[in-house]
CSV table of C-alpha atoms and ligand atoms in Angstrom, one decimal:
chain,number,residue,atom,x,y,z
A,1,UNK,CA,0.0,0.0,0.0
A,2,UNK,CA,1.3,3.4,-1.0
A,3,UNK,CA,1.2,6.2,1.6
A,4,UNK,CA,-2.3,7.1,2.8
A,5,UNK,CA,-2.9,10.8,3.6
A,6,UNK,CA,-5.8,11.3,5.9
A,7,UNK,CA,-4.9,14.7,7.3
A,8,UNK,CA,-6.7,17.0,4.8
A,9,UNK,CA,-8.0,19.2,7.7
A,10,UNK,CA,-4.3,20.2,8.4
A,11,UNK,CA,-3.6,20.9,4.7
A,12,UNK,CA,-4.4,19.6,1.3
A,13,UNK,CA,-2.2,18.7,-1.7
A,14,UNK,CA,-2.2,21.3,-4.5
A,15,UNK,CA,-4.2,20.5,-7.6
A,16,UNK,CA,-1.9,20.1,-10.6
A,17,UNK,CA,-3.8,22.8,-12.5
A,18,UNK,CA,-3.2,25.2,-9.6
A,19,UNK,CA,0.6,24.5,-9.7
A,20,UNK,CA,0.6,25.2,-13.5
A,21,UNK,CA,-1.2,28.5,-13.1
A,22,UNK,CA,1.3,29.5,-10.4
A,23,UNK,CA,4.3,28.5,-12.6
A,24,UNK,CA,2.9,30.6,-15.4
A,25,UNK,CA,2.7,33.7,-13.2
A,26,UNK,CA,6.2,33.1,-11.8
A,27,UNK,CA,7.8,32.6,-15.2
A,28,UNK,CA,5.8,34.9,-17.5
A,29,UNK,CA,3.9,37.6,-15.6
A,30,UNK,CA,6.3,39.2,-13.1
A,31,UNK,CA,4.6,42.6,-13.0
A,32,UNK,CA,3.5,44.5,-9.9
A,33,UNK,CA,-0.2,45.1,-10.1
A,34,UNK,CA,0.2,48.6,-8.7
A,35,UNK,CA,2.4,49.7,-11.7
A,36,UNK,CA,0.6,51.7,-14.4
A,37,UNK,CA,2.7,50.3,-17.3
A,38,UNK,CA,1.8,47.3,-19.4
A,39,UNK,CA,3.6,44.9,-17.1
A,40,UNK,CA,1.6,46.1,-14.1
A,41,UNK,CA,-1.7,46.1,-16.1
A,42,UNK,CA,-1.0,42.5,-17.1
A,43,UNK,CA,-0.5,41.4,-13.4
A,44,UNK,CA,-3.6,43.5,-12.4
A,45,UNK,CA,-5.6,41.4,-14.8
A,46,UNK,CA,-4.6,38.2,-13.1
A,47,UNK,CA,-5.2,39.7,-9.7
A,48,UNK,CA,-8.7,40.8,-10.7
A,49,UNK,CA,-9.5,37.4,-12.2
A,50,UNK,CA,-8.4,35.6,-9.0
A,51,UNK,CA,-10.4,38.0,-6.8
A,52,UNK,CA,-13.5,37.2,-8.8
A,53,UNK,CA,-12.9,33.4,-8.6
A,54,UNK,CA,-12.3,33.6,-4.8
A,55,UNK,CA,-15.4,35.8,-4.3
A,56,UNK,CA,-17.6,33.5,-6.4
A,57,UNK,CA,-16.9,30.5,-4.3
A,58,UNK,CA,-18.8,32.0,-1.3
A,59,UNK,CA,-21.3,34.1,-3.3
A,60,UNK,CA,-19.5,37.4,-2.6
A,61,UNK,CA,-18.7,40.4,-4.8
A,62,UNK,CA,-15.0,40.9,-5.7
A,63,UNK,CA,-15.0,44.3,-3.9
A,64,UNK,CA,-15.7,42.4,-0.6
A,65,UNK,CA,-12.6,40.2,-0.8
A,66,UNK,CA,-9.3,41.2,0.9
A,67,UNK,CA,-6.3,38.9,0.3
A,68,UNK,CA,-4.2,38.1,3.3
A,69,UNK,CA,-1.3,35.7,4.1
A,70,UNK,CA,-3.8,33.0,5.2
A,71,UNK,CA,-6.6,32.2,7.5
A,72,UNK,CA,-4.7,33.2,10.5
A,73,UNK,CA,-4.1,36.8,9.3
A,74,UNK,CA,-7.7,37.1,8.1
A,75,UNK,CA,-8.9,36.1,11.6
A,76,UNK,CA,-6.5,38.6,13.3
A,77,UNK,CA,-7.7,41.4,11.0
A,78,UNK,CA,-11.3,40.6,11.7
A,79,UNK,CA,-10.8,40.7,15.5
A,80,UNK,CA,-8.3,43.5,15.9
A,81,UNK,CA,-9.7,45.6,13.0
A,82,UNK,CA,-13.2,45.6,14.3
A,83,UNK,CA,-12.0,46.3,17.9
A,84,UNK,CA,-10.1,49.4,16.7
A,85,UNK,CA,-13.2,50.6,14.9
A,86,UNK,CA,-15.7,49.9,17.7
A,87,UNK,CA,-15.4,53.2,19.5
A,88,UNK,CA,-16.8,52.9,23.1
A,89,UNK,CA,-17.9,49.3,22.6
A,90,UNK,CA,-15.5,47.0,24.5
A,91,UNK,CA,-17.1,43.6,24.6
A,92,UNK,CA,-16.2,40.7,22.3
A,93,UNK,CA,-17.7,37.1,22.3
A,94,UNK,CA,-16.2,34.0,20.9
A,95,UNK,CA,-16.4,30.2,21.6
A,96,UNK,CA,-14.2,27.8,23.6
A,97,UNK,CA,-13.5,25.6,20.5
A,98,UNK,CA,-12.2,28.3,18.1
A,99,UNK,CA,-9.0,28.0,16.2
A,100,UNK,CA,-6.2,29.7,18.1
A,101,UNK,CA,-6.1,32.4,15.4
A,102,UNK,CA,-9.4,33.6,16.8
A,103,UNK,CA,-9.2,32.5,20.4
A,104,UNK,CA,-5.7,33.9,21.1
A,105,UNK,CA,-6.6,37.2,19.3
A,106,UNK,CA,-9.6,37.6,21.6
A,107,UNK,CA,-7.5,36.7,24.6
A,108,UNK,CA,-5.0,39.4,23.6
A,109,UNK,CA,-7.9,41.9,23.4
A,110,UNK,CA,-8.8,40.9,27.0
A,111,UNK,CA,-5.2,41.5,28.0
A,112,UNK,CA,-5.5,45.0,26.5
A,113,UNK,CA,-8.5,45.8,28.7
A,114,UNK,CA,-11.5,44.6,26.6
A,115,UNK,CA,-14.2,42.4,28.1
A,116,UNK,CA,-14.2,38.8,26.7
A,117,UNK,CA,-16.9,36.2,26.9
A,118,UNK,CA,-15.9,32.7,25.8
A,119,UNK,CA,-19.1,30.7,25.1
A,120,UNK,CA,-19.3,27.0,26.2
A,121,UNK,CA,-20.1,24.2,23.7
A,122,UNK,CA,-22.2,21.1,24.2
A,123,UNK,CA,-20.9,17.5,24.2
A,124,UNK,CA,-20.8,17.6,20.3
A,125,UNK,CA,-18.8,20.8,20.2
A,126,UNK,CA,-21.7,23.0,19.1
A,127,UNK,CA,-22.5,26.5,20.3
A,128,UNK,CA,-26.1,27.2,21.4
A,129,UNK,CA,-28.0,30.3,20.2
A,130,UNK,CA,-29.5,30.7,23.7
A,131,UNK,CA,-26.0,30.9,25.3
A,132,UNK,CA,-25.1,33.6,22.8
A,133,UNK,CA,-28.3,35.6,23.4
A,134,UNK,CA,-27.7,35.5,27.1
A,135,UNK,CA,-24.2,36.9,26.7
A,136,UNK,CA,-24.9,39.7,24.2
A,137,UNK,CA,-24.7,43.3,25.7
A,138,UNK,CA,-25.3,46.8,24.3
A,139,UNK,CA,-21.5,47.2,24.2
A,140,UNK,CA,-20.8,43.9,22.3
A,141,UNK,CA,-19.0,45.0,19.1
A,142,UNK,CA,-18.1,41.5,17.7
A,143,UNK,CA,-19.2,37.9,17.9
A,144,UNK,CA,-16.7,35.5,16.2
A,145,UNK,CA,-17.8,31.9,16.0
A,146,UNK,CA,-16.5,29.2,13.6
A,147,UNK,CA,-18.6,27.5,11.0
A,148,UNK,CA,-17.1,24.0,11.2
A,149,UNK,CA,-14.7,22.8,13.9
A,150,UNK,CA,-11.2,21.8,12.6
A,151,UNK,CA,-10.9,18.9,15.1
A,152,UNK,CA,-14.3,17.3,15.3
A,153,UNK,CA,-16.0,18.7,12.3
A,154,UNK,CA,-19.2,19.8,14.0
A,155,UNK,CA,-21.1,22.4,12.1
A,156,UNK,CA,-22.5,25.4,14.0
A,157,UNK,CA,-25.9,27.0,13.2
A,158,UNK,CA,-24.2,30.2,11.8
A,159,UNK,CA,-27.3,31.8,10.3
A,160,UNK,CA,-29.1,31.7,13.7
A,161,UNK,CA,-26.0,32.8,15.6
A,162,UNK,CA,-25.4,35.7,13.2
A,163,UNK,CA,-29.1,36.8,13.4
A,164,UNK,CA,-28.8,36.9,17.3
A,165,UNK,CA,-25.6,39.0,17.1
A,166,UNK,CA,-27.2,41.5,14.6
A,167,UNK,CA,-30.3,41.8,16.8
A,168,UNK,CA,-28.1,43.1,19.6
A,169,UNK,CA,-26.2,45.4,17.2
A,170,UNK,CA,-23.0,43.4,17.1
A,171,UNK,CA,-20.9,42.4,14.0
A,172,UNK,CA,-20.6,38.7,13.2
A,173,UNK,CA,-17.4,37.1,12.0
A,174,UNK,CA,-17.2,33.5,11.0
A,175,UNK,CA,-14.0,31.4,10.5
A,176,UNK,CA,-15.1,29.2,7.6
A,177,UNK,CA,-11.7,27.8,6.8
A,178,UNK,CA,-12.9,24.2,7.4
A,179,UNK,CA,-16.3,24.5,5.8
A,180,UNK,CA,-15.6,26.2,2.5
A,181,UNK,CA,-15.4,23.6,-0.3
A,182,UNK,CA,-16.9,20.9,2.0
A,183,UNK,CA,-20.5,22.1,2.7
A,184,UNK,CA,-22.5,25.0,1.2
A,185,UNK,CA,-21.1,28.4,2.3
A,186,UNK,CA,-22.8,31.5,0.9
A,187,UNK,CA,-22.4,34.8,2.6
A,188,UNK,CA,-25.9,36.0,1.7
A,189,UNK,CA,-27.5,32.9,3.1
A,190,UNK,CA,-25.4,32.9,6.3
A,191,UNK,CA,-25.8,36.7,6.6
A,192,UNK,CA,-22.4,37.3,8.1
A,193,UNK,CA,-20.4,40.5,8.2
A,194,UNK,CA,-17.0,38.9,7.9
A,195,UNK,CA,-15.8,35.5,6.8
A,196,UNK,CA,-12.3,33.9,6.8
A,197,UNK,CA,-11.1,31.3,4.4
A,198,UNK,CA,-7.8,29.8,3.3
A,199,UNK,CA,-6.3,28.6,0.1
A,200,UNK,CA,-4.3,25.6,1.4
A,201,UNK,CA,-7.4,23.9,2.9
A,202,UNK,CA,-9.0,23.8,-0.6
A,203,UNK,CA,-6.1,22.4,-2.6
A,204,UNK,CA,-4.4,25.7,-3.2
A,205,UNK,CA,-1.0,26.9,-2.1
A,206,UNK,CA,-0.1,27.8,1.5
A,207,UNK,CA,0.5,31.3,2.7
A,208,UNK,CA,-2.6,32.9,1.1
A,209,UNK,CA,-6.1,33.4,2.3
A,210,UNK,CA,-8.9,36.0,2.3
A,211,UNK,CA,-11.2,38.0,4.5
A,212,UNK,CA,-14.6,38.6,3.2
A,213,UNK,CA,-16.0,41.9,4.5
A,214,UNK,CA,-19.4,43.2,3.7
A,215,UNK,CA,-18.9,46.7,2.1
A,216,UNK,CA,-20.6,48.7,4.8
A,217,UNK,CA,-18.8,47.0,7.7
A,218,UNK,CA,-16.3,49.4,9.4
A,219,UNK,CA,-12.9,47.9,10.4
A,220,UNK,CA,-9.5,49.6,10.8
A,221,UNK,CA,-6.5,48.4,8.9
A,222,UNK,CA,-3.9,46.4,10.8
A,223,UNK,CA,-1.0,46.5,8.2
A,224,UNK,CA,0.2,49.9,7.2
A,225,UNK,CA,2.1,50.7,4.0
A,226,UNK,CA,1.4,51.2,0.3
A,227,UNK,CA,-2.3,50.9,0.6
A,228,UNK,CA,-2.9,47.6,-1.3
A,229,UNK,CA,-6.1,45.7,-0.8
A,230,UNK,CA,-8.1,49.0,-0.6
A,231,UNK,CA,-6.0,50.3,2.3
A,232,UNK,CA,-6.9,47.3,4.6
A,233,UNK,CA,-3.8,45.2,4.2
A,234,UNK,CA,-0.8,46.8,2.6
A,235,UNK,CA,2.0,44.9,0.9
A,236,UNK,CA,2.8,44.0,-2.7
A,237,UNK,CA,0.4,41.2,-3.5
A,238,UNK,CA,1.5,37.5,-3.4
A,239,UNK,CA,0.7,37.0,-7.1
A,240,UNK,CA,1.6,33.3,-7.5
A,241,UNK,CA,-0.3,32.5,-4.3
A,242,UNK,CA,-3.3,34.6,-5.1
A,243,UNK,CA,-3.6,33.2,-8.6
A,244,UNK,CA,-3.2,29.7,-7.2
A,245,UNK,CA,-5.9,30.4,-4.7
A,246,UNK,CA,-8.2,31.7,-7.5
A,247,UNK,CA,-7.6,28.6,-9.6
A,248,UNK,CA,-8.2,26.3,-6.6
A,249,UNK,CA,-11.4,28.2,-5.8
A,250,UNK,CA,-12.7,27.8,-9.4
A,251,UNK,CA,-11.9,24.1,-9.4
A,252,UNK,CA,-13.4,23.6,-6.0
A,253,UNK,CA,-16.6,25.3,-7.1
A,254,UNK,CA,-16.9,22.7,-9.9
A,255,UNK,CA,-15.7,19.6,-8.0
A,256,UNK,CA,-16.7,19.8,-4.3
A,257,UNK,CA,-20.2,18.3,-4.5
A,258,UNK,CA,-19.2,15.1,-6.2
A,259,UNK,CA,-16.0,14.8,-4.2
A,260,UNK,CA,-17.6,15.4,-0.9
A,261,UNK,CA,-20.3,12.8,-1.6
A,262,UNK,CA,-17.5,10.3,-2.1
A,263,UNK,CA,-15.6,11.5,1.0
A,264,UNK,CA,-18.8,11.1,3.0
A,265,UNK,CA,-19.3,7.5,1.7
A,266,UNK,CA,-15.7,6.6,2.6
A,267,UNK,CA,-15.7,8.4,5.9
A,268,UNK,CA,-18.9,6.6,6.9
A,269,UNK,CA,-17.2,3.3,5.9
A,270,UNK,CA,-14.2,4.1,8.1
A,271,UNK,CA,-16.4,5.0,11.1
A,272,UNK,CA,-18.6,1.9,10.6
A,273,UNK,CA,-15.6,-0.5,10.3
A,274,UNK,CA,-14.0,1.1,13.4
A,275,UNK,CA,-17.1,1.0,15.6
A,276,UNK,CA,-18.1,-2.5,14.7
A,277,UNK,CA,-14.7,-4.1,14.8
A,278,UNK,CA,-12.9,-2.3,17.6
A,279,UNK,CA,-14.5,-2.6,21.0
A,280,UNK,CA,-14.4,0.4,23.3
A,281,UNK,CA,-14.1,2.9,20.4
A,282,UNK,CA,-16.3,6.0,19.8
A,283,UNK,CA,-16.9,8.8,17.3
A,284,UNK,CA,-16.4,12.3,18.7
A,285,UNK,CA,-18.5,15.3,17.6
A,286,UNK,CA,-22.0,15.3,16.2
A,287,UNK,CA,-23.0,12.1,14.4
A,288,UNK,CA,-24.7,13.9,11.5
A,289,UNK,CA,-24.2,17.7,11.9
A,290,UNK,CA,-20.6,17.4,10.9
A,291,UNK,CA,-18.3,17.9,7.9
A,292,UNK,CA,-18.5,15.0,5.3
A,293,UNK,CA,-14.8,14.3,5.4
A,294,UNK,CA,-14.0,14.3,9.1
A,295,UNK,CA,-13.9,11.3,11.5
A,296,UNK,CA,-12.6,12.0,15.0
A,297,UNK,CA,-12.3,8.6,16.8
A,298,UNK,CA,-11.3,7.6,20.3
A,299,UNK,CA,-10.0,4.2,21.6
A,300,UNK,CA,-10.3,3.4,25.3
A,301,UNK,CA,-7.1,2.1,26.9
A,302,UNK,CA,-4.9,3.7,24.2
A,303,UNK,CA,-2.6,6.7,24.1
A,304,UNK,CA,-3.5,8.6,21.0
A,305,UNK,CA,0.1,9.6,20.3
A,306,UNK,CA,1.3,6.0,20.4
A,307,UNK,CA,-1.4,4.9,18.0
A,308,UNK,CA,-0.5,7.9,15.7
A,309,UNK,CA,3.1,6.7,15.7
A,310,UNK,CA,2.2,3.1,14.7
A,311,UNK,CA,0.0,4.4,11.9
A,312,UNK,CA,2.7,6.7,10.7
A,313,UNK,CA,5.2,3.9,10.6
A,314,UNK,CA,2.7,1.9,8.5
A,315,UNK,CA,2.3,4.8,6.1
A,316,UNK,CA,-1.0,6.3,7.3
A,317,UNK,CA,-1.0,10.0,8.1
A,318,UNK,CA,-3.6,11.3,10.5
A,319,UNK,CA,-3.6,13.7,13.4
A,320,UNK,CA,-3.9,13.7,17.2
A,321,UNK,CA,-5.7,16.8,18.2
A,322,UNK,CA,-4.9,19.5,15.6
A,323,UNK,CA,-1.7,19.9,13.7
A,324,UNK,CA,-1.8,23.6,14.6
A,325,UNK,CA,-1.2,22.8,18.3
A,326,UNK,CA,0.8,19.6,18.1
A,327,UNK,CA,4.3,19.3,19.3
A,328,UNK,CA,2.8,20.0,22.7
A,329,UNK,CA,1.2,17.0,24.5
A,330,UNK,CA,-1.4,19.1,26.3
A,331,UNK,CA,-4.9,17.7,25.5
A,332,UNK,CA,-7.0,19.4,22.8
A,333,UNK,CA,-8.8,22.5,24.0
A,334,UNK,CA,-11.7,21.4,21.8
A,335,UNK,CA,-12.2,18.0,23.3
A,336,UNK,CA,-11.7,19.4,26.7
A,337,UNK,CA,-14.4,22.0,26.2
A,338,UNK,CA,-16.7,19.2,25.0
A,339,UNK,CA,-16.3,17.6,28.4
A,340,UNK,CA,-14.8,14.4,27.1
A,341,UNK,CA,-13.7,12.0,29.8
A,342,UNK,CA,-9.9,11.5,30.1
A,343,UNK,CA,-9.9,8.0,28.4
A,344,UNK,CA,-11.5,9.5,25.3
A,345,UNK,CA,-9.6,12.8,25.5
A,346,UNK,CA,-6.2,11.2,25.4
A,347,UNK,CA,-6.9,8.6,22.8
A,348,UNK,CA,-8.5,10.8,20.1
A,349,UNK,CA,-7.3,10.7,16.5
A,350,UNK,CA,-8.6,12.8,13.6
A,351,UNK,CA,-8.9,11.3,10.2
A,352,UNK,CA,-9.8,13.9,7.5
A,353,UNK,CA,-10.4,12.7,3.9
A,354,UNK,CA,-10.0,14.6,0.6
A,355,UNK,CA,-9.4,14.4,-3.1
A,356,UNK,CA,-7.7,11.2,-4.2
A,357,UNK,CA,-8.5,9.0,-1.1
A,358,UNK,CA,-9.7,5.6,-2.3
A,359,UNK,CA,-11.8,2.8,-0.7
A,360,UNK,CA,-8.8,0.5,-0.8
A,361,UNK,CA,-6.9,3.1,1.4
A,362,UNK,CA,-9.8,3.3,3.8
A,363,UNK,CA,-10.1,-0.4,4.2
A,364,UNK,CA,-6.4,-0.7,4.7
A,365,UNK,CA,-6.5,2.0,7.4
A,366,UNK,CA,-9.4,0.3,9.2
A,367,UNK,CA,-7.6,-3.0,9.2
A,368,UNK,CA,-4.4,-1.4,10.5
A,369,UNK,CA,-6.3,0.5,13.2
A,370,UNK,CA,-7.8,-2.8,14.4
A,371,UNK,CA,-4.4,-4.5,14.5
A,372,UNK,CA,-2.6,-1.7,16.2
A,373,UNK,CA,-5.2,-1.0,18.8
A,374,UNK,CA,-5.2,-4.7,19.7
A,375,UNK,CA,-1.4,-4.7,19.9
A,376,UNK,CA,-1.3,-1.6,22.1
A,377,UNK,CA,-4.0,-2.9,24.4
A,378,UNK,CA,-2.2,-6.2,24.9
A,379,UNK,CA,0.7,-4.2,26.2
A,380,UNK,CA,-1.4,-2.1,28.5
A,381,UNK,CA,-1.6,-3.0,32.2
A,382,UNK,CA,-5.1,-1.5,32.3
A,383,UNK,CA,-6.6,-3.6,29.6
A,384,UNK,CA,-7.3,-7.2,30.5
A,385,UNK,CA,-9.1,-8.5,27.5
A,386,UNK,CA,-12.3,-6.6,28.2
B,1,PLP,C1,-6.2,26.0,9.1
B,1,PLP,C2,-7.1,26.9,9.9
B,1,PLP,C3,-6.8,28.3,10.1
B,1,PLP,C4,-5.5,28.9,9.7
B,1,PLP,O1,-5.4,29.1,8.4
B,1,PLP,P1,-3.9,29.3,7.8
B,1,PLP,O2,-4.2,29.6,6.3
B,1,PLP,O3,-3.2,28.0,8.0
B,1,PLP,O4,-3.3,30.4,8.5
B,1,PLP,C5,-7.8,29.0,10.8
B,1,PLP,N1,-8.9,28.5,11.2
B,1,PLP,C6,-9.3,27.2,11.0
B,1,PLP,C7,-10.6,26.7,11.5
B,1,PLP,C8,-8.4,26.4,10.3
B,1,PLP,O5,-8.7,25.1,10.2
């Protein structure tokens, strides 16, 4: 069996068409889109085209898209930019299971003297509208809640949450890095003020992302300089990255429905094989209200890191917790906020599928999981053939 990559929530391989579009820009279109001469105008054409492609993927207008260095920077601009434009309003609300790009930004605001409310989640990792409604105040300027969680894949009711925020006069930002290209994401349907997405989670290059901002939403710039991206985010544009993001967005728009239907089928197979063949295993997150390509599984009597290592040696890549916070062995803040018992918390592995994953690979992974879990349990003093 060739290598099996089941870590698409951490990053995705670049579509070959995307790499070709980037190569073309690097070799044949070196202009600076701010230059008025023919070289600049040539580059500006590619920049405009990419902006249109990236906007179309979420049903936005090109003028509402601001390119950034990735999802992390877009999240930072949404949080700090709206705080700087909020005047006397000093209260921000987020949830306990956000990506650190949002959570740590909000915690930094708290350190600077803002009031921060971190909403709890239920056992599935979902935020409840009633909890948000009870926390909103007249001085709440921003609510930032993610669409789909990067670890357990649970999908929040963003439309309802955004409506509650608006009723209280607050802006609503959604981190949609994990949901774009996996489930329907349309800014008009969701009725959000700001939305973050990232190229490398939809088979584009790393180091480029975008913030959608509805035109009448006031936020202050965070990067000062030459005034690119309509004054919001200065710096000469990352042209190969942006063009790659545009191409990835256009291809994702064509492909995602068929591909995600296949991912769902294979993900369901992996979950079924695991739960039926491995005793004391469980699926974390919501059983149905979840991303189609995510399976977060726990195995009692197992140390997740040890199982991860065994799978790695056998050529299967997955993730313990999220790649973004790995390297540390502190348990996932997401699973902790969901109230998971220690035995499930420390044995959780995330499998995230994507383009190119086959049924053969999934059956191989399921077989391997069964073998390795058995092997590790045999060596455990706590497991006595239960
Ligand atoms: C990956 C990810 C980010 C960060 O995006 P980058 O482009 O890697 O900076 C932010 N939020 C979520 C939910 C993510 O999964």
